[in-house]
PDB file of C-alpha atoms in Angstrom:
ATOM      1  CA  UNK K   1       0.000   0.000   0.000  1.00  0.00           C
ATOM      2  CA  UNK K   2       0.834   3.665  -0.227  1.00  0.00           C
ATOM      3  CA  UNK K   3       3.201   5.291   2.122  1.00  0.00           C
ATOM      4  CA  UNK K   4       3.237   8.546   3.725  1.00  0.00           C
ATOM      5  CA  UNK K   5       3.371  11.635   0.829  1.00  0.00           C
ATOM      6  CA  UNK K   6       4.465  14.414   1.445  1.00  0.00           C
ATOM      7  CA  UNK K   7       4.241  17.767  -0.622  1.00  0.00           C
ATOM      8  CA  UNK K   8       6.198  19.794  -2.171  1.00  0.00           C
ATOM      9  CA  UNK K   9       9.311  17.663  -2.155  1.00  0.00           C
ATOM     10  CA  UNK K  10      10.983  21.177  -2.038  1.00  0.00           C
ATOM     11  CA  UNK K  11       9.882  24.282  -1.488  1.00  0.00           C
ATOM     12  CA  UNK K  12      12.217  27.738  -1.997  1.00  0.00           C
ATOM     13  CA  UNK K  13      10.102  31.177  -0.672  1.00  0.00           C
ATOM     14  CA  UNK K  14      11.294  34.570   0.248  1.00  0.00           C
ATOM     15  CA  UNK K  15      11.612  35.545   4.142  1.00  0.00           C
ATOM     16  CA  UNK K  16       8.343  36.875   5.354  1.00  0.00           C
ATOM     17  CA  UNK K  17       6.300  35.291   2.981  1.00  0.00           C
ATOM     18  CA  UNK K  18       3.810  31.806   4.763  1.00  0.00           C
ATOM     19  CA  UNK K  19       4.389  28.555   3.078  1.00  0.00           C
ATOM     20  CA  UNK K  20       1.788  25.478   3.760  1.00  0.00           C
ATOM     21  CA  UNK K  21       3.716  22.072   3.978  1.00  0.00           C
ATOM     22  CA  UNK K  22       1.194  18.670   3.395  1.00  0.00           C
ATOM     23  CA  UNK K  23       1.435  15.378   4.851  1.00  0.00           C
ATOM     24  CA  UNK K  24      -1.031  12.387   3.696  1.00  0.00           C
ATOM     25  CA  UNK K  25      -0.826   9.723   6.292  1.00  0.00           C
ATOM     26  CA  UNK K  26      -0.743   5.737   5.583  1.00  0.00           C
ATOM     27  CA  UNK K  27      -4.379   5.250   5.330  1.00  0.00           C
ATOM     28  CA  UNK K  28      -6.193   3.733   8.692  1.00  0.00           C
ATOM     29  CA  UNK K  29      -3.278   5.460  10.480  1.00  0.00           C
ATOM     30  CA  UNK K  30      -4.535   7.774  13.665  1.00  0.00           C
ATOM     31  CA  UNK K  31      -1.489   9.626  14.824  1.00  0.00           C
ATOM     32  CA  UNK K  32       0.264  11.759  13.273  1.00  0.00           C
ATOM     33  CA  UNK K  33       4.040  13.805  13.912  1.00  0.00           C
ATOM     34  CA  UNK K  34       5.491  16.518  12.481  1.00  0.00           C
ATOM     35  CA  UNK K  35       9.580  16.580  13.146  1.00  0.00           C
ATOM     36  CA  UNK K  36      11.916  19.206  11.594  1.00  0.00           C
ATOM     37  CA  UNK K  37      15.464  18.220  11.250  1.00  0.00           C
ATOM     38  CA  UNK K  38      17.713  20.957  10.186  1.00  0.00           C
ATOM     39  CA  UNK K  39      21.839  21.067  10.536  1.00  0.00           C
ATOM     40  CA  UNK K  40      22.454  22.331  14.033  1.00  0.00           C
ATOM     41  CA  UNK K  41      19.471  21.042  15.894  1.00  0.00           C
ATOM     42  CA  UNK K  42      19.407  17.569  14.098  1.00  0.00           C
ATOM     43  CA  UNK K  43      15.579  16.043  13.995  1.00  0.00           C
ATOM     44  CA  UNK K  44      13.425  17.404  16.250  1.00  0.00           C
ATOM     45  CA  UNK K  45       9.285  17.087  17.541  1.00  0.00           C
ATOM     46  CA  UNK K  46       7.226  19.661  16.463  1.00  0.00           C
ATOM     47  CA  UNK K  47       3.532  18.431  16.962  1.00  0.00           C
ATOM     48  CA  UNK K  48       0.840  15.006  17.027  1.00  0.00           C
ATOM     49  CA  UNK K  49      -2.296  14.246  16.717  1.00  0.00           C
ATOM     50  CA  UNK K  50      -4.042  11.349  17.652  1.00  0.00           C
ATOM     51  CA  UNK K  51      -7.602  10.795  16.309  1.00  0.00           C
ATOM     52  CA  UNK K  52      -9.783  14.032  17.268  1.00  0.00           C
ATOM     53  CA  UNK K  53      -8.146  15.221  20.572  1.00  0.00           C
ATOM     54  CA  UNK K  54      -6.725  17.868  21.439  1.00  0.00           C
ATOM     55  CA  UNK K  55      -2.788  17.822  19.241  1.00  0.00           C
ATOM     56  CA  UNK K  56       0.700  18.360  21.438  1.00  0.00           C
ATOM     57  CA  UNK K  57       2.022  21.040  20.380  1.00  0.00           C
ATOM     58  CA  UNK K  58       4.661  21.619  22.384  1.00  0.00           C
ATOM     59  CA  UNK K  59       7.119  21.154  19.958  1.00  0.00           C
ATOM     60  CA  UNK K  60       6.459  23.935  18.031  1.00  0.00           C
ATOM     61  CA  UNK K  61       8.916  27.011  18.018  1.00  0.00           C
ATOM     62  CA  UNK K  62       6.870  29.132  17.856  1.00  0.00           C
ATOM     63  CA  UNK K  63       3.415  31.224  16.881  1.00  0.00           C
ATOM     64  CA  UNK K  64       4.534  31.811  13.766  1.00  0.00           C
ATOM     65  CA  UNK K  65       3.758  27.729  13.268  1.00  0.00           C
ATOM     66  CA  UNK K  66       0.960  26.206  13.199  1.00  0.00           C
ATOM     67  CA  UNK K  67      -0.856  23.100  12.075  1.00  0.00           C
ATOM     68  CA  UNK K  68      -4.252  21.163  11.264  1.00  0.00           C
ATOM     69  CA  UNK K  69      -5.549  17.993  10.535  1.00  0.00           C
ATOM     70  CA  UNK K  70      -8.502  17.725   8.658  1.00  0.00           C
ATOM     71  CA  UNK K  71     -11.273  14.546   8.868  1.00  0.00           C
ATOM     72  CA  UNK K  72      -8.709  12.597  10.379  1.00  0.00           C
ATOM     73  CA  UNK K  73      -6.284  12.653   7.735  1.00  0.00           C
ATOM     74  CA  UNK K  74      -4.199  14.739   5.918  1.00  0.00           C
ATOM     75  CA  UNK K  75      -2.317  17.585   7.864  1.00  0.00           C
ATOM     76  CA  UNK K  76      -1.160  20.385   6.762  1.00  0.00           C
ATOM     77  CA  UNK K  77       1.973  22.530   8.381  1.00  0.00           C
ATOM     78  CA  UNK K  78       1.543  26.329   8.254  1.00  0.00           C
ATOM     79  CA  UNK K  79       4.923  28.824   9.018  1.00  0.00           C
ATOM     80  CA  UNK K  80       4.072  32.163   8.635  1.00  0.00           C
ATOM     81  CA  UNK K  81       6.478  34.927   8.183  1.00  0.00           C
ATOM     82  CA  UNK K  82       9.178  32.973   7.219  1.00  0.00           C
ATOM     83  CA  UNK K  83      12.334  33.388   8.794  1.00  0.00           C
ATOM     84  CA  UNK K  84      15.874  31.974   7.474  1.00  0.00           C
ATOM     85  CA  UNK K  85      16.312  30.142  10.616  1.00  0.00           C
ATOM     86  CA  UNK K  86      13.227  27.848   9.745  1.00  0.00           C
ATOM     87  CA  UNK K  87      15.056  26.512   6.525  1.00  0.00           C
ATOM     88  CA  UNK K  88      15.039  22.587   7.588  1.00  0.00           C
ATOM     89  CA  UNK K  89      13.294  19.481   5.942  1.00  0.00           C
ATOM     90  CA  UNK K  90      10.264  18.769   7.904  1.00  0.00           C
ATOM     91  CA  UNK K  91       8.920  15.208   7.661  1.00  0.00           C
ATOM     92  CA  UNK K  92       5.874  13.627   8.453  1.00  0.00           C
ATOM     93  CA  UNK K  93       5.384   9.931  10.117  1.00  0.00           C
ATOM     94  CA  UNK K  94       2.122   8.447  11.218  1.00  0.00           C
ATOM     95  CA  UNK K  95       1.267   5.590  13.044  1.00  0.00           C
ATOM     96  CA  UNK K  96      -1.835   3.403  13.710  1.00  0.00           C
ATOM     97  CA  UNK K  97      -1.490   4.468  17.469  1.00  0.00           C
ATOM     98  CA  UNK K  98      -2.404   1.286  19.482  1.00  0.00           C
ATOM     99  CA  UNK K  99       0.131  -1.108  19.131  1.00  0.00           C
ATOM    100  CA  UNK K 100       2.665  -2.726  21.528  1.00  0.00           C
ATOM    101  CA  UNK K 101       5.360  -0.526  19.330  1.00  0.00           C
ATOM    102  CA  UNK K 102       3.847   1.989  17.930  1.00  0.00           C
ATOM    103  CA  UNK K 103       6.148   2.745  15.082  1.00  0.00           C
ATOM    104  CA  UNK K 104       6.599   5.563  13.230  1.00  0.00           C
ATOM    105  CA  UNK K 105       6.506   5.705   9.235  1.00  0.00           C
ATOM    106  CA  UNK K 106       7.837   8.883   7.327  1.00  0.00           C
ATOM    107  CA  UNK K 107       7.337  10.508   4.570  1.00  0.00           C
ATOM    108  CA  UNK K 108      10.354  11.541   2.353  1.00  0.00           C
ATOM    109  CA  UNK K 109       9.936  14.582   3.610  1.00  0.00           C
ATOM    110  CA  UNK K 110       9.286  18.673   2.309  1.00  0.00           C
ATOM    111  CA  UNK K 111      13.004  20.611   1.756  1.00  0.00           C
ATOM    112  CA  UNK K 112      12.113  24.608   2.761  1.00  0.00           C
ATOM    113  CA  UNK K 113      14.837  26.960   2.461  1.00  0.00           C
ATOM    114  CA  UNK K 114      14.178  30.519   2.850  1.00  0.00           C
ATOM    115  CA  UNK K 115      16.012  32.837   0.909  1.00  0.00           C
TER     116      UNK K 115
ATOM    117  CA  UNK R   1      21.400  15.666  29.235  1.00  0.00           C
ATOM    118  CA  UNK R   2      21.180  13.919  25.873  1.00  0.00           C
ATOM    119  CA  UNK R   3      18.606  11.496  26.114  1.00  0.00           C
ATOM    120  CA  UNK R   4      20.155   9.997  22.928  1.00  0.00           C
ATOM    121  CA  UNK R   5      23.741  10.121  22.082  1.00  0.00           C
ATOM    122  CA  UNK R   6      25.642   8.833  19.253  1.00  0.00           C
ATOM    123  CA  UNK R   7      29.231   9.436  19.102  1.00  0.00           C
ATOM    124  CA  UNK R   8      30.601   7.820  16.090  1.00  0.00           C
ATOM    125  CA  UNK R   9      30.865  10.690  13.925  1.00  0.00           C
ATOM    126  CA  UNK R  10      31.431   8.359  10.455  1.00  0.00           C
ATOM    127  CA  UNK R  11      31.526   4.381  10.131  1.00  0.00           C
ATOM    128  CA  UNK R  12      33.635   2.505   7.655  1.00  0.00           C
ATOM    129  CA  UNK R  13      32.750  -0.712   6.659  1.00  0.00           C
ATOM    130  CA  UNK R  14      34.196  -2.827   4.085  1.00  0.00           C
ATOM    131  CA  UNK R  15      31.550  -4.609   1.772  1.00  0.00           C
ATOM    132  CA  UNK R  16      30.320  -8.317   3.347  1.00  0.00           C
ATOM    133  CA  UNK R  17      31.489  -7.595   6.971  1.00  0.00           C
ATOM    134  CA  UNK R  18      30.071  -7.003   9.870  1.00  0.00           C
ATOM    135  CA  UNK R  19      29.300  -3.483  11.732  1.00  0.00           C
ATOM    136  CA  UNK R  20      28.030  -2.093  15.172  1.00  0.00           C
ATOM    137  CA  UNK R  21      26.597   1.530  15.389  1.00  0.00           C
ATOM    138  CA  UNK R  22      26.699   2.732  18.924  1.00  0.00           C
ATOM    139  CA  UNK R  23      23.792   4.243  20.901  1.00  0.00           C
ATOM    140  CA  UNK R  24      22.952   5.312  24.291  1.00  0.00           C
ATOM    141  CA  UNK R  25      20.081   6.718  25.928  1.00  0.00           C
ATOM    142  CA  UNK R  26      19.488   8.297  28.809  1.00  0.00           C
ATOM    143  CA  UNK R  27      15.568   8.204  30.830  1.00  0.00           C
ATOM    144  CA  UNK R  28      13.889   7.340  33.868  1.00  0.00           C
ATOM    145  CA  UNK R  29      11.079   5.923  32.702  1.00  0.00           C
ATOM    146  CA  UNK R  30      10.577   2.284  33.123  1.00  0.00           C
ATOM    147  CA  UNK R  31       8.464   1.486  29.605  1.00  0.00           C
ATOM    148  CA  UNK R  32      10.414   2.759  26.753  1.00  0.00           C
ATOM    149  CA  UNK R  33      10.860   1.844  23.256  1.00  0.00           C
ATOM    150  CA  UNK R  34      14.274   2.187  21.213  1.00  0.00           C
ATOM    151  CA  UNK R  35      14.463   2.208  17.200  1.00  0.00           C
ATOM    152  CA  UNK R  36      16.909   2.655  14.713  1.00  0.00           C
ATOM    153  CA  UNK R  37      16.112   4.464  11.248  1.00  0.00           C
ATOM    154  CA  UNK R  38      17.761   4.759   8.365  1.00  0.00           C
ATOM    155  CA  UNK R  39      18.292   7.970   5.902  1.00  0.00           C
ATOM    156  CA  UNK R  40      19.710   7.649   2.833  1.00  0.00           C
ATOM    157  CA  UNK R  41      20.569  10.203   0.798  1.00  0.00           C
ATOM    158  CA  UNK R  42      17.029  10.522  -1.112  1.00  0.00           C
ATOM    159  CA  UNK R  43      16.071  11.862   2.552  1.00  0.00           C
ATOM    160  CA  UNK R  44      13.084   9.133   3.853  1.00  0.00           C
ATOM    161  CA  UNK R  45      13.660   7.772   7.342  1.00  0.00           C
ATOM    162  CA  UNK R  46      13.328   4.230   6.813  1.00  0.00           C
ATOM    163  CA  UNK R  47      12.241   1.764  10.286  1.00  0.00           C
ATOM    164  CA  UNK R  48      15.041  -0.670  10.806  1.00  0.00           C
ATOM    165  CA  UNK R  49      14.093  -2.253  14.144  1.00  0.00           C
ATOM    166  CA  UNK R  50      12.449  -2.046  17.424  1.00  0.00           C
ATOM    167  CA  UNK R  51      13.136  -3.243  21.085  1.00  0.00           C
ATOM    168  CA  UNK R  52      10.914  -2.612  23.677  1.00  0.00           C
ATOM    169  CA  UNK R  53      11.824  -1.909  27.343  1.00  0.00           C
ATOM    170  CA  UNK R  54      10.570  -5.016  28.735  1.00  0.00           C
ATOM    171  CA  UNK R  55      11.708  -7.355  25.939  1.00  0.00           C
ATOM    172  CA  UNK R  56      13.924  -9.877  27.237  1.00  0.00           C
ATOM    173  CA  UNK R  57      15.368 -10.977  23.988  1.00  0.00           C
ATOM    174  CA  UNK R  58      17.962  -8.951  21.473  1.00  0.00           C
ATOM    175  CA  UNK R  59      15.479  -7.820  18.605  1.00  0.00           C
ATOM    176  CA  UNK R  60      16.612  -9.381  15.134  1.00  0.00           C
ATOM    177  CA  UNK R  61      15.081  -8.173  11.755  1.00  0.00           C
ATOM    178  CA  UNK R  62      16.650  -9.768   8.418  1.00  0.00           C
ATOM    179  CA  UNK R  63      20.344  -8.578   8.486  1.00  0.00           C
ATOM    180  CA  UNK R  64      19.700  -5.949  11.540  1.00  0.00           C
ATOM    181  CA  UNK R  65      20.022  -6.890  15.204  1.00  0.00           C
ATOM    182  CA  UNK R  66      19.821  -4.764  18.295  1.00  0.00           C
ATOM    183  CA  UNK R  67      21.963  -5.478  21.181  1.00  0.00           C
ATOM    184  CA  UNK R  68      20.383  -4.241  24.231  1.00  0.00           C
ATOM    185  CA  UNK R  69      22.152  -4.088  27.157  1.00  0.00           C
ATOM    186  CA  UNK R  70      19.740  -2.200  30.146  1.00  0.00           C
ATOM    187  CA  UNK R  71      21.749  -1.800  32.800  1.00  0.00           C
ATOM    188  CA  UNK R  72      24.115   0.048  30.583  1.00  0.00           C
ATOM    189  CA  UNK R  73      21.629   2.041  28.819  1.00  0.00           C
ATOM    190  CA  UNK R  74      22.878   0.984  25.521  1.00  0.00           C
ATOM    191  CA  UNK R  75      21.356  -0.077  22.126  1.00  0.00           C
ATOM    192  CA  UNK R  76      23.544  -0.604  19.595  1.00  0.00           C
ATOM    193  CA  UNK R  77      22.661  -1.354  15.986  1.00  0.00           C
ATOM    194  CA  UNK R  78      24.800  -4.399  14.393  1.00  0.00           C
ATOM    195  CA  UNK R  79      24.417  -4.844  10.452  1.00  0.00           C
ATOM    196  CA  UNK R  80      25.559  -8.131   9.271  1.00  0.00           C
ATOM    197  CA  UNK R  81      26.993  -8.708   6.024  1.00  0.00           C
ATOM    198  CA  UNK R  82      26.978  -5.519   5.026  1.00  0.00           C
ATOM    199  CA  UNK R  83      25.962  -4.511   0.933  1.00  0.00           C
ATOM    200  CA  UNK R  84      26.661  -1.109  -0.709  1.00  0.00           C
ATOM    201  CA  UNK R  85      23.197  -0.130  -0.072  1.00  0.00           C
ATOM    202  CA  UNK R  86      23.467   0.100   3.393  1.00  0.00           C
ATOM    203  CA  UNK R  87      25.840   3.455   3.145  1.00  0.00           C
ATOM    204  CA  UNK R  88      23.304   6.239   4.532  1.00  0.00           C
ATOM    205  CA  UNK R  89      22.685   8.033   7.992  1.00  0.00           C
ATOM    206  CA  UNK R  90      21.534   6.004  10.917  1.00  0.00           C
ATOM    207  CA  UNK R  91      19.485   6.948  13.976  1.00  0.00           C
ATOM    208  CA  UNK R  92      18.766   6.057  17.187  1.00  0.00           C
ATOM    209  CA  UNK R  93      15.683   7.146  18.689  1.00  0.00           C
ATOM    210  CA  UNK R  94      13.778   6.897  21.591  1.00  0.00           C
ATOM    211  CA  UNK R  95       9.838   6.869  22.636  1.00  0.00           C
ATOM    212  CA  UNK R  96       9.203   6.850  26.408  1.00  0.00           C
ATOM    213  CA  UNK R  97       6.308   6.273  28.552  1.00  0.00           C
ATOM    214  CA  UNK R  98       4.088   3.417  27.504  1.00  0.00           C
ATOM    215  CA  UNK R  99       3.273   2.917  23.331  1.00  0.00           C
ATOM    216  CA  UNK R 100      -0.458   4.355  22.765  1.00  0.00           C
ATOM    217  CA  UNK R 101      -0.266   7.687  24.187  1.00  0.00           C
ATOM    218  CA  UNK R 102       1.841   9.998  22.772  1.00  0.00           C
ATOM    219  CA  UNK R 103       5.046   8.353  21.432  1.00  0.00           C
ATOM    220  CA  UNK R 104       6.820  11.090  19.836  1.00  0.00           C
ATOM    221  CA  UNK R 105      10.817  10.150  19.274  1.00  0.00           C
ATOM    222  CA  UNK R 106      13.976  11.293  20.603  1.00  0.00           C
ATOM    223  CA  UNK R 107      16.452  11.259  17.524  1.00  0.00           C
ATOM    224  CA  UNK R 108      20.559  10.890  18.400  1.00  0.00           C
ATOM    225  CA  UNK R 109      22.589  13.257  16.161  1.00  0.00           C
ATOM    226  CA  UNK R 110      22.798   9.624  13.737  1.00  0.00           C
ATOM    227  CA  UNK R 111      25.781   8.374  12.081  1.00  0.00           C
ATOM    228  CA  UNK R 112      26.990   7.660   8.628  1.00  0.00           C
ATOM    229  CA  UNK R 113      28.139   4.434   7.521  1.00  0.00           C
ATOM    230  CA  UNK R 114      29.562   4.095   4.001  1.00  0.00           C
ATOM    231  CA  UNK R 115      30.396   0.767   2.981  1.00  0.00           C
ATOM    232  CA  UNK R 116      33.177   0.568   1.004  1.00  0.00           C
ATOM    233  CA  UNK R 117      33.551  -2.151  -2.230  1.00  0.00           C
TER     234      UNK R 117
END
């Protein structure tokens, strides 16, 4: 079956300007992460959902990021104001959320660099 | 503290040999899970293998085996027979507390193995 997509593969924008990063989970999969992994902070949490609570975001760096999942499924990442220092690949994983290991499936990932 | 912490900053392996990536983790939780990915250079993160905190037994998948040792907090990855395709960044990572609730992962700064023909 399909994996997890993500879109754009890349994605090049000016500072200041919002960019909208999409992640299609493996289908029947409940939770889904966002992780950023950039050069001098290596891959790091940025937010989950599970099903239709309440999402962790406590990874995020900030207001300027946000993010949504809609019916369940497909999520979309939202930086506004872009700032140089956000230039990272953010991936997607998802899950099915009740297993004994719970493990995480990415995505290949969305490239942002911010000129 | 690094929860994760991988210290071999590049791995050489020659082709059909055998290799250990090193890992060790750091919590105080008593349910945990440990994994290993793998990123080659097309970018994915690609599941390798999983041991769980409680697991008594070394996990084994294909040509990947984990040798956990608990007391020592350690995890490392060993790659039999290695192939030319197996030259791409590895991680550790880390969920704890119990799988089901949130498991988001702590990543180690990974390694790079390039096998070598």
């Amino acid at each position: 079956g399909a994996g997890v997509s993500q879109s754009p593969s890349n994605k090049v924008t000016e500072k200041g300007k919002d960019v909208e990063l999409r992640c299609d989970p493996i289908s029947g999969h409940t939770a889904l992460y966002w992780y950023r992994q950039s050069l001098g902070q290596g891959l790091e949490f940025l937010i989950y959902f599970q099903g239709n609570s309440a999402p962790d975001k406590s990874g995020l760096p900030s207001d300027r990021f946000s993010a949504e999942r809609t019916g369940g499924s497909v999520s979309t990442l939202t930086i506004q104001r872009t700032q140089q220092e956000d230039s990272a690949v953010y991936l997607c994983a998802s899950t099915t959320g009740v297993t004994s290991k719970n493990i995480q499936y990415f995505g290949a990932g969305t490239r942002l660099s911010v000129l | 503290a690094q929860k994760i912490t991988q210290t071999q900053p590049g791995m050489f392996v020659q082709e059909k040999e055998a290799v250990t990536l090193d890992c060790t983790y750091d919590t105080s939780d008593q349910s945990y899970g440990l994994f290993w990915y793998k990123q080659p250079s097309s970018g994915e993160m690609i599941f390798l293998i999983y041991q769980g905190s409680y697991d008594e037994q070394n996990a084994t998948e294909g040509r990947y085996s984990l040798n956990f040792q608990k007391a020592r907090k350690s995890a490392n990855l060993v790659i039999s027979a290695s192939q030319l395709g197996d030259s791409a960044m590895y991680f550790c990572a880390m969920r704890e507390g119990r799988a089901g609730a949130n498991s988001k992962l702590t990543f180690g700064k990974g390694i790079t193995l390039s096998v070598r023909p």
